[in-house]
Coordinates of N, CA, C and O in Angstrom, one line a residue:
M1 N -0.4 12.5 44.0 CA 0.4 13.7 42.9 C -0.1 13.4 41.5 O -0.3 12.6 40.8
T2 N -1.2 14.4 40.8 CA -1.2 14.5 39.9 C -0.1 15.2 38.9 O 0.9 16.3 39.3
D3 N 0.0 14.9 37.7 CA 1.1 15.2 36.6 C 0.7 16.4 35.9 O 0.6 16.9 34.6
Q4 N 0.1 17.4 36.3 CA -0.9 18.8 35.8 C 0.1 20.0 36.1 O 1.0 20.4 36.4
K5 N 0.1 20.4 34.6 CA 0.9 21.7 34.2 C 0.1 22.4 34.5 O -0.4 22.8 34.3
V6 N 1.1 23.5 35.2 CA 0.6 24.9 35.5 C 1.2 26.2 34.5 O 2.1 26.1 35.0
F7 N 1.3 26.8 33.8 CA 1.0 27.6 32.9 C 0.3 28.4 32.4 O -0.9 28.0 32.6
E8 N 0.8 30.0 31.9 CA -0.9 30.3 31.1 C -0.6 30.2 29.9 O 0.6 29.9 29.0
I9 N -1.9 30.4 29.6 CA -2.0 30.2 27.6 C -2.1 31.9 27.8 O -2.7 32.5 27.9
D10 N -1.2 32.1 26.6 CA -1.2 33.2 25.3 C -2.5 32.9 24.4 O -2.0 31.7 24.0
Y11 N -3.4 34.0 24.3 CA -4.3 33.8 23.0 C -3.2 33.6 22.0 O -3.8 32.9 20.7
D12 N -2.2 34.6 21.4 CA -1.6 34.8 20.1 C -1.2 32.8 19.9 O -1.6 32.8 18.8
T13 N -0.7 32.4 20.6 CA 0.3 31.6 20.5 C -0.5 30.8 20.1 O -0.8 29.6 19.2
L14 N -2.4 30.2 21.3 CA -3.1 29.1 20.3 C -3.7 29.4 19.1 O -3.9 28.1 18.5
T15 N -4.4 31.0 19.0 CA -5.1 30.6 17.6 C -3.6 30.9 16.6 O -4.2 30.3 15.5
K16 N -2.6 31.1 16.4 CA -1.6 30.4 15.5 C -1.7 29.1 15.6 O -1.4 28.6 14.1
D17 N -1.2 28.1 16.8 CA -1.2 27.0 16.6 C -2.8 26.5 15.9 O -2.9 25.6 15.6
I18 N -3.7 26.8 16.6 CA -5.0 26.5 15.3 C -5.3 26.7 14.0 O -5.7 25.9 13.8
E19 N -4.5 27.5 14.0 CA -4.6 28.2 12.0 C -3.3 27.2 11.6 O -3.5 26.5 10.6
R20 N -2.6 26.5 12.6 CA -1.1 25.9 11.3 C -2.2 24.3 11.6 O -1.9 23.8 10.1
Q21 N -2.6 24.5 12.7 CA -4.0 22.9 12.5 C -4.6 22.9 11.5 O -4.2 21.6 11.1
I22 N -5.4 24.0 11.5 CA -6.0 23.5 9.9 C -5.4 23.6 8.7 O -6.2 23.0 8.2
D23 N -4.5 24.4 8.7 CA -3.7 24.2 7.5 C -3.1 23.2 7.0 O -3.1 22.5 5.9
N24 N -2.9 22.3 8.4 CA -2.4 21.1 8.2 C -3.2 19.7 7.6 O -3.2 19.1 6.7
F25 N -4.7 19.8 8.3 CA -5.6 19.3 8.1 C -6.0 19.0 7.3 O -6.7 17.7 6.2
Q26 N -5.9 20.6 6.3 CA -6.6 20.4 5.2 C -6.0 20.3 3.7 O -6.1 19.1 3.2
K27 N -4.7 20.4 3.9 CA -3.3 19.9 2.9 C -3.8 18.0 3.4 O -3.3 17.5 2.6
W28 N -3.8 17.9 4.2 CA -3.5 16.1 4.6 C -5.1 15.5 4.0 O -5.0 14.9 3.3
S29 N -6.1 16.2 3.9 CA -7.6 15.6 3.8 C -7.5 16.0 2.6 O -8.2 14.7 1.6
K30 N -7.1 16.9 1.9 CA -7.2 17.3 -0.2 C -6.4 16.1 -0.1 O -6.5 15.6 -0.9
S31 N -5.0 15.8 0.1 CA -4.2 15.0 -0.6 C -4.6 13.4 -0.3 O -4.8 13.0 -1.4
D32 N -5.3 13.1 1.0 CA -5.6 11.5 1.0 C -7.4 11.7 0.1 O -7.3 10.8 -0.4
K33 N -8.3 12.5 0.0 CA -9.2 13.0 -0.9 C -8.8 12.4 -1.9 O -9.3 11.5 -2.9
S34 N -7.8 13.1 -2.8 CA -6.9 13.2 -4.6 C -6.7 11.3 -4.5 O -7.1 10.7 -5.0
K35 N -5.9 10.9 -3.4 CA -5.8 9.8 -3.6 C -6.8 8.8 -3.7 O -6.9 7.5 -4.2
T36 N -7.9 8.3 -2.8 CA -8.8 8.0 -2.7 C -9.7 8.2 -4.2 O -9.9 6.7 -4.6
T37 N -9.7 9.1 -4.8 CA -10.3 9.3 -5.9 C -9.7 8.7 -7.1 O -10.4 7.8 -7.7
T38 N -8.2 8.5 -7.0 CA -7.0 8.4 -8.1 C -7.8 6.7 -7.8 O -7.7 6.0 -9.3
V39 N -7.2 6.2 -6.7 CA -7.2 5.0 -6.3 C -8.7 4.5 -7.0 O -9.2 3.1 -7.4
T40 N -10.0 4.1 -6.5 CA -11.0 4.5 -7.2 C -11.0 4.1 -8.6 O -11.8 3.7 -9.4
I41 N -11.3 5.3 -8.9 CA -10.8 5.6 -10.8 C -10.0 4.5 -11.1 O -10.6 4.0 -12.2
A42 N -8.9 4.4 -11.1 CA -7.9 3.3 -11.4 C -8.4 2.1 -11.3 O -8.6 1.2 -12.5
S43 N -8.6 2.1 -10.6 CA -9.2 0.5 -10.3 C -10.7 0.4 -11.6 O -10.8 -1.1 -11.5
G44 N -11.5 0.9 -10.9 CA -12.6 0.8 -12.1 C -12.6 0.5 -13.0 O -12.8 -0.1 -14.4
L45 N -11.3 1.7 -14.2 CA -11.0 1.5 -15.1 C -10.5 0.5 -15.5 O -10.6 -0.1 -16.6
A46 N -9.4 0.0 -14.7 CA -8.8 -1.5 -15.2 C -9.5 -2.8 -15.0 O -9.6 -3.5 -15.7
S47 N -11.1 -2.6 -14.5 CA -11.5 -3.5 -14.5 C -12.9 -3.4 -15.6 O -12.6 -4.3 -16.3
A48 N -12.9 -2.5 -16.3 CA -13.8 -2.0 -17.4 C -12.4 -2.5 -18.3 O -12.8 -3.0 -19.3
V49 N -11.3 -2.5 -18.4 CA -10.3 -2.6 -19.6 C -10.4 -4.1 -19.3 O -10.8 -5.1 -20.6
T50 N -10.4 -4.5 -18.2 CA -9.9 -5.9 -18.1 C -11.0 -6.8 -19.0 O -11.1 -7.9 -19.5
T51 N -12.2 -6.4 -18.9 CA -14.0 -6.8 -19.1 C -13.8 -6.7 -21.0 O -14.0 -7.8 -21.1
V52 N -13.6 -5.7 -21.1 CA -13.7 -5.7 -22.7 C -12.5 -6.4 -23.2 O -12.7 -7.1 -23.7
A53 N -10.9 -6.3 -23.2 CA -10.6 -7.6 -23.3 C -10.8 -8.8 -23.4 O -10.6 -9.4 -24.2
I54 N -10.9 -9.2 -22.1 CA -11.4 -10.6 -22.5 C -12.6 -11.1 -23.6 O -12.5 -12.0 -24.1
G55 N -13.6 -9.8 -23.8 CA -15.2 -9.8 -24.4 C -14.4 -9.9 -25.7 O -14.9 -10.5 -26.6
L56 N -13.4 -9.2 -25.8 CA -12.9 -9.1 -27.0 C -12.4 -10.2 -28.1 O -12.3 -10.1 -29.4
V57 N -11.8 -11.2 -26.5 CA -10.7 -11.8 -27.7 C -11.5 -12.9 -28.7 O -11.1 -13.3 -29.5
K58 N -12.9 -12.9 -28.6 CA -13.6 -14.5 -29.4 C -13.6 -13.3 -30.7 O -14.3 -14.0 -31.6
F59 N -13.9 -12.2 -31.2 CA -14.3 -12.1 -31.9 C -12.9 -10.8 -33.1 O -13.3 -10.1 -33.9
V60 N -12.1 -10.8 -32.6 CA -10.8 -11.2 -32.9 C -9.8 -11.8 -33.7 O -10.4 -13.2 -33.3
P61 N -9.2 -11.1 -34.8 CA -8.1 -12.4 -35.3 C -7.1 -13.2 -34.4 O -6.9 -12.6 -33.2
D62 N -7.1 -14.4 -34.5 CA -6.1 -15.3 -34.2 C -4.8 -14.7 -33.6 O -4.8 -15.1 -32.2
G63 N -4.2 -14.3 -34.1 CA -3.2 -13.5 -34.2 C -2.9 -12.3 -33.1 O -2.1 -12.0 -32.4
F64 N -4.1 -11.4 -32.1 CA -4.9 -10.9 -31.5 C -5.1 -11.2 -30.2 O -5.2 -10.5 -29.4
S65 N -5.7 -12.3 -30.2 CA -6.2 -12.7 -28.6 C -5.6 -13.3 -27.8 O -5.8 -13.0 -26.8
D66 N -4.4 -13.7 -28.2 CA -3.1 -13.8 -27.2 C -3.0 -12.8 -26.7 O -2.2 -12.7 -25.3
P67 N -2.3 -11.5 -26.8 CA -1.8 -9.6 -26.6 C -3.6 -9.5 -25.8 O -2.9 -8.8 -24.8
L68 N -4.6 -9.7 -26.0 CA -6.1 -9.4 -25.6 C -6.1 -9.7 -24.2 O -6.0 -9.2 -23.2
Q69 N -5.5 -10.9 -24.5 CA -5.5 -11.7 -23.4 C -4.7 -11.8 -22.3 O -4.5 -11.4 -20.5
A70 N -3.3 -11.6 -22.6 CA -2.4 -11.2 -21.6 C -2.6 -9.7 -21.0 O -2.4 -9.2 -19.9
L71 N -2.8 -8.4 -21.7 CA -3.3 -7.1 -21.4 C -4.3 -7.7 -20.3 O -4.4 -6.8 -19.7
A72 N -5.5 -7.9 -20.7 CA -6.1 -8.9 -20.0 C -5.8 -9.2 -17.9 O -6.3 -8.5 -17.1
L73 N -5.1 -10.1 -18.1 CA -4.1 -10.8 -17.0 C -3.6 -9.6 -16.2 O -3.4 -9.6 -14.9
I74 N -2.4 -8.9 -17.5 CA -1.8 -7.8 -16.7 C -2.5 -7.2 -15.8 O -2.2 -6.1 -15.1
V75 N -3.9 -6.3 -16.5 CA -4.3 -5.0 -16.3 C -5.4 -5.5 -15.0 O -5.5 -5.4 -13.8
S76 N -6.0 -6.9 -15.3 CA -6.1 -7.7 -13.5 C -5.8 -7.5 -12.6 O -6.2 -7.9 -11.3
A77 N -4.4 -8.1 -12.9 CA -3.5 -8.0 -11.5 C -2.9 -6.7 -11.4 O -2.6 -6.3 -9.8
S78 N -3.3 -5.1 -12.2 CA -2.9 -4.2 -11.7 C -3.9 -3.5 -10.8 O -3.8 -2.5 -9.5
V79 N -5.6 -4.1 -10.6 CA -6.0 -4.0 -9.9 C -6.2 -4.5 -8.6 O -6.2 -4.1 -7.5
T80 N -5.6 -5.7 -8.6 CA -5.4 -6.5 -6.8 C -4.4 -5.4 -6.3 O -4.6 -5.7 -4.6
V81 N -3.2 -4.9 -7.4 CA -2.3 -4.1 -6.0 C -3.2 -2.6 -6.3 O -2.7 -2.4 -5.0
L82 N -3.5 -2.0 -6.7 CA -4.2 -1.6 -6.7 C -5.3 -1.2 -4.8 O -5.3 -0.3 -3.8
L83 N -6.1 -2.4 -5.0 CA -6.8 -2.5 -3.8 C -6.3 -2.7 -2.7 O -6.2 -3.0 -1.9
T84 N -5.0 -3.3 -3.1 CA -4.1 -3.8 -1.7 C -3.7 -2.4 -0.8 O -3.2 -2.1 -0.1
W85 N -2.8 -1.4 -2.1 CA -2.2 -0.2 -1.7 C -3.6 0.5 -1.0 O -3.1 1.1 0.6
D86 N -4.8 0.3 -1.6 CA -5.8 0.9 -0.7 C -6.0 0.6 0.4 O -6.1 1.3 1.4
R87 N -5.9 -1.0 1.2 CA -6.0 -1.5 2.0 C -5.4 -1.0 2.7 O -5.1 -1.2 4.1
L88 N -4.3 -1.0 2.9 CA -2.7 -0.7 2.7 C -2.8 0.9 3.9 O -2.0 0.7 5.0
F89 N -2.9 1.3 3.5 CA -2.9 2.9 3.3 C -4.3 4.1 3.9 O -4.0 5.0 4.6
Q90 N -5.3 3.0 3.5 CA -7.0 3.6 4.0 C -7.1 4.7 3.9 O -7.1 5.7 4.8
H91 N -6.8 5.3 2.9 CA -6.8 6.9 2.1 C -7.9 7.6 2.7 O -8.3 8.3 3.6
K92 N -9.2 6.7 2.6 CA -10.7 7.4 2.5 C -10.8 7.4 4.1 O -11.0 8.6 4.4
S93 N -10.7 6.5 5.1 CA -10.8 6.5 6.7 C -9.6 8.2 6.7 O -9.8 8.9 7.9
L94 N -7.9 7.9 6.0 CA -7.5 9.4 7.3 C -8.0 10.7 6.3 O -7.8 11.4 7.0
W95 N -8.6 10.9 5.0 CA -9.3 11.5 4.9 C -10.5 12.2 5.3 O -10.4 13.2 6.0
L96 N -11.6 11.4 5.8 CA -12.2 11.8 6.7 C -11.4 12.2 8.3 O -12.6 12.8 8.9
Q97 N -10.9 11.0 8.7 CA -10.7 11.7 10.2 C -9.7 13.1 10.0 O -9.7 13.7 11.2
N98 N -9.1 13.1 9.1 CA -8.6 14.7 9.0 C -9.3 15.8 8.1 O -9.4 17.2 8.8
A99 N -10.4 15.7 8.1 CA -11.9 16.4 7.7 C -12.2 16.7 8.7 O -12.7 18.0 9.5
R100 N -12.6 15.2 9.8 CA -13.3 15.7 11.0 C -12.5 16.8 12.5 O -13.3 17.6 12.6
A101 N -11.2 16.5 12.2 CA -10.3 17.1 12.8 C -10.0 18.8 12.8 O -10.0 19.8 13.3
R102 N -10.1 18.9 11.6 CA -9.9 20.5 10.8 C -11.5 21.0 11.2 O -11.3 22.3 11.6
R103 N -12.6 20.5 11.0 CA -13.9 21.0 11.2 C -13.7 21.3 13.1 O -14.5 22.3 13.1
K104 N -13.4 20.7 14.1 CA -13.1 20.7 15.1 C -12.3 21.9 15.6 O -13.0 22.5 16.2
F105 N -11.2 21.7 14.7 CA -10.2 23.0 15.1 C -11.2 24.8 14.5 O -11.0 25.0 15.3
L106 N -11.6 24.2 13.4 CA -12.7 25.5 12.7 C -13.4 26.0 13.7 O -13.4 27.1 13.8
A107 N -13.8 25.5 14.1 CA -15.4 25.3 15.6 C -14.3 26.1 16.6 O -14.8 27.0 17.0
L108 N -13.4 25.4 17.1 CA -13.0 26.3 18.3 C -12.1 27.7 18.2 O -12.1 28.4 18.6
R109 N -11.2 27.6 16.6 CA -10.8 28.9 16.3 C -12.4 29.7 15.7 O -12.2 31.3 16.5
D110 N -13.2 29.4 16.0 CA -14.6 30.7 15.9 C -14.8 30.7 17.1 O -15.5 32.3 17.4
D111 N -14.9 30.0 17.8 CA -15.3 30.0 19.8 C -14.2 31.4 20.0 O -15.0 32.2 20.9
L112 N -12.9 30.7 19.9 CA -12.0 31.5 20.4 C -12.1 33.2 19.7 O -11.9 34.2 20.4
K113 N -12.3 33.2 18.4 CA -12.6 34.6 17.6 C -13.8 35.7 18.7 O -13.6 36.3 18.9
H114 N -15.0 34.9 18.6 CA -16.4 35.2 19.4 C -16.1 35.9 20.6 O -16.0 37.1 21.0
A115 N -15.0 35.1 21.4 CA -14.8 35.7 22.9 C -14.0 36.5 22.7 O -14.4 37.7 23.3
N116 N -13.1 36.9 21.3 CA -11.9 37.8 21.6 C -12.6 39.1 21.0 O -12.6 40.4 21.6
A117 N -13.8 38.9 20.1 CA -14.2 40.5 19.8 C -15.1 40.4 21.1 O -15.4 41.9 21.3
T118 N -15.9 40.4 21.8 CA -16.5 40.5 22.8 C -15.8 40.3 24.6 O -16.1 40.5 25.3
N119 N -14.4 41.2 24.0 CA -13.8 40.8 25.2 C -13.5 39.7 26.2 O -13.9 40.4 27.6
S120 N -13.6 38.1 25.8 CA -14.2 37.4 27.2 C -13.4 36.7 27.3 O -13.3 35.8 28.2
V121 N -12.3 37.1 26.7 CA -10.9 36.3 26.9 C -10.1 36.1 28.0 O -9.9 37.3 28.5
N122 N -10.4 35.3 28.9 CA -10.1 34.9 30.1 C -8.7 33.7 30.3 O -9.0 32.9 29.8
Q123 N -7.6 33.7 31.4 CA -6.8 32.5 31.6 C -8.2 31.4 31.8 O -7.8 29.9 30.8
E124 N -9.5 31.1 32.1 CA -10.4 30.1 32.1 C -10.3 29.8 31.0 O -10.8 28.6 30.4
L125 N -10.8 30.4 30.7 CA -11.1 30.1 28.3 C -10.3 29.9 27.8 O -10.3 28.4 27.1
L126 N -9.1 30.0 28.0 CA -7.9 30.1 27.1 C -7.2 28.2 27.5 O -7.0 27.6 26.8
K127 N -7.4 28.1 28.8 CA -7.0 27.1 29.4 C -8.3 25.7 28.6 O -7.6 24.5 28.3
I128 N -9.3 26.1 28.9 CA -10.5 25.1 28.6 C -10.2 24.7 26.9 O -10.6 23.9 26.2
S129 N -9.8 26.1 26.8 CA -9.7 25.6 24.8 C -8.4 25.1 24.3 O -8.5 24.6 23.5
Y130 N -7.4 25.8 25.1 CA -6.3 24.1 25.1 C -6.1 23.3 25.2 O -6.2 22.5 24.5
S131 N -7.2 23.1 26.4 CA -7.4 21.5 26.4 C -8.0 20.8 25.5 O -8.0 19.3 25.4
E132 N -8.8 21.5 24.7 CA -9.9 21.4 23.8 C -8.9 20.9 22.4 O -9.3 20.1 21.7
Y133 N -7.9 22.1 22.5 CA -7.0 21.4 21.4 C -5.9 20.2 21.8 O -6.1 19.7 20.0
K134 N -5.9 19.5 22.6 CA -5.0 18.4 23.4 C -5.9 17.4 22.8 O -5.2 16.3 22.2
A135 N -7.6 17.9 22.9 CA -7.7 16.6 23.1 C -8.2 16.3 21.5 O -8.3 15.1 21.2
I136 N -8.4 17.0 20.6 CA -8.9 17.2 19.1 C -7.4 16.2 19.0 O -7.8 15.2 17.6
L137 N -6.5 17.1 19.3 CA -4.9 16.1 19.1 C -5.0 14.8 18.9 O -4.4 13.5 18.3
E138 N -4.9 14.3 20.1 CA -5.8 13.0 20.7 C -5.9 12.7 20.2 O -5.8 11.4 19.9
E139 N -7.3 12.6 19.9 CA -8.2 11.9 19.6 C -8.2 11.3 17.5 O -8.2 10.7 17.1
R140 N -7.4 12.7 17.0 CA -6.6 11.5 15.6 C -5.9 11.3 15.7 O -5.8 10.2 14.9
N141 N -4.9 11.4 16.9 CA -4.0 10.4 16.9 C -4.7 8.9 17.3 O -3.9 8.0 16.8
S142 N -5.3 9.5 18.4 CA -5.8 7.6 19.0 C -6.8 6.7 17.6 O -6.3 5.7 17.3
A143 N -7.4 7.8 17.2 CA -7.9 7.2 15.7 C -6.5 6.3 14.2 O -7.1 5.5 13.8
W144 N -5.7 7.5 14.6 CA -4.5 6.5 13.5 C -4.0 5.4 14.1 O -3.9 4.8 12.8
E145 N -4.0 5.2 15.3 CA -3.2 4.6 15.8 C -3.7 3.2 15.4 O -3.7 2.0 15.8
K146 N -5.4 2.9 16.6 CA -6.1 2.4 15.9 C -6.5 1.6 15.1 O -6.2 0.3 14.3
M147 N -6.3 3.0 14.1 CA -7.0 2.1 12.3 C -5.6 1.4 12.2 O -5.0 0.4 11.4
R148 N -3.9 1.8 12.5 CA -2.8 1.3 12.0 C -2.6 -0.2 12.8 O -1.9 -1.5 12.2
S149 N -2.8 -0.1 14.0 CA -3.0 -1.9 14.7 C -3.5 -2.6 14.2 O -3.4 -3.6 14.4
A150 N -5.2 -2.1 13.4 CA -5.5 -3.2 12.5 C -5.3 -3.8 11.7 O -6.1 -4.7 11.6
E151 N -4.3 -3.6 11.2 CA -3.5 -4.1 10.1 C -3.4 -5.7 10.4 O -2.3 -5.9 11.1

């Protein structure tokens, strides 16, 4: 016996659900892109500051060399923390996964719009579209679980 659900799919409900997913994935993608950019720039800047501080140690008066070395040590440690943060949360992977899911929802929305514009919407098309909707979510969730279980 199969566990297949039998019900009608409502066009308006499905298109609203798709729009909601598009908005959500846009928001999440933008947030993860911003975090990726911030971590990348901050770690690059911190590495540069560390290098400059180490390089300046031999050119400053004796009273300033110890604080510069301490600064280099602290900033260098912050790079380690930033890169650990990035490895743990994997914002770049999330950004790409969310962008991919959003593109798929946009394509599904466009297909339904064209079908509606040509009066081609019927239950068969809606069930196929709903299955595609669920498959996009399942693919995204599976990718997230796979990424998290690899930690």
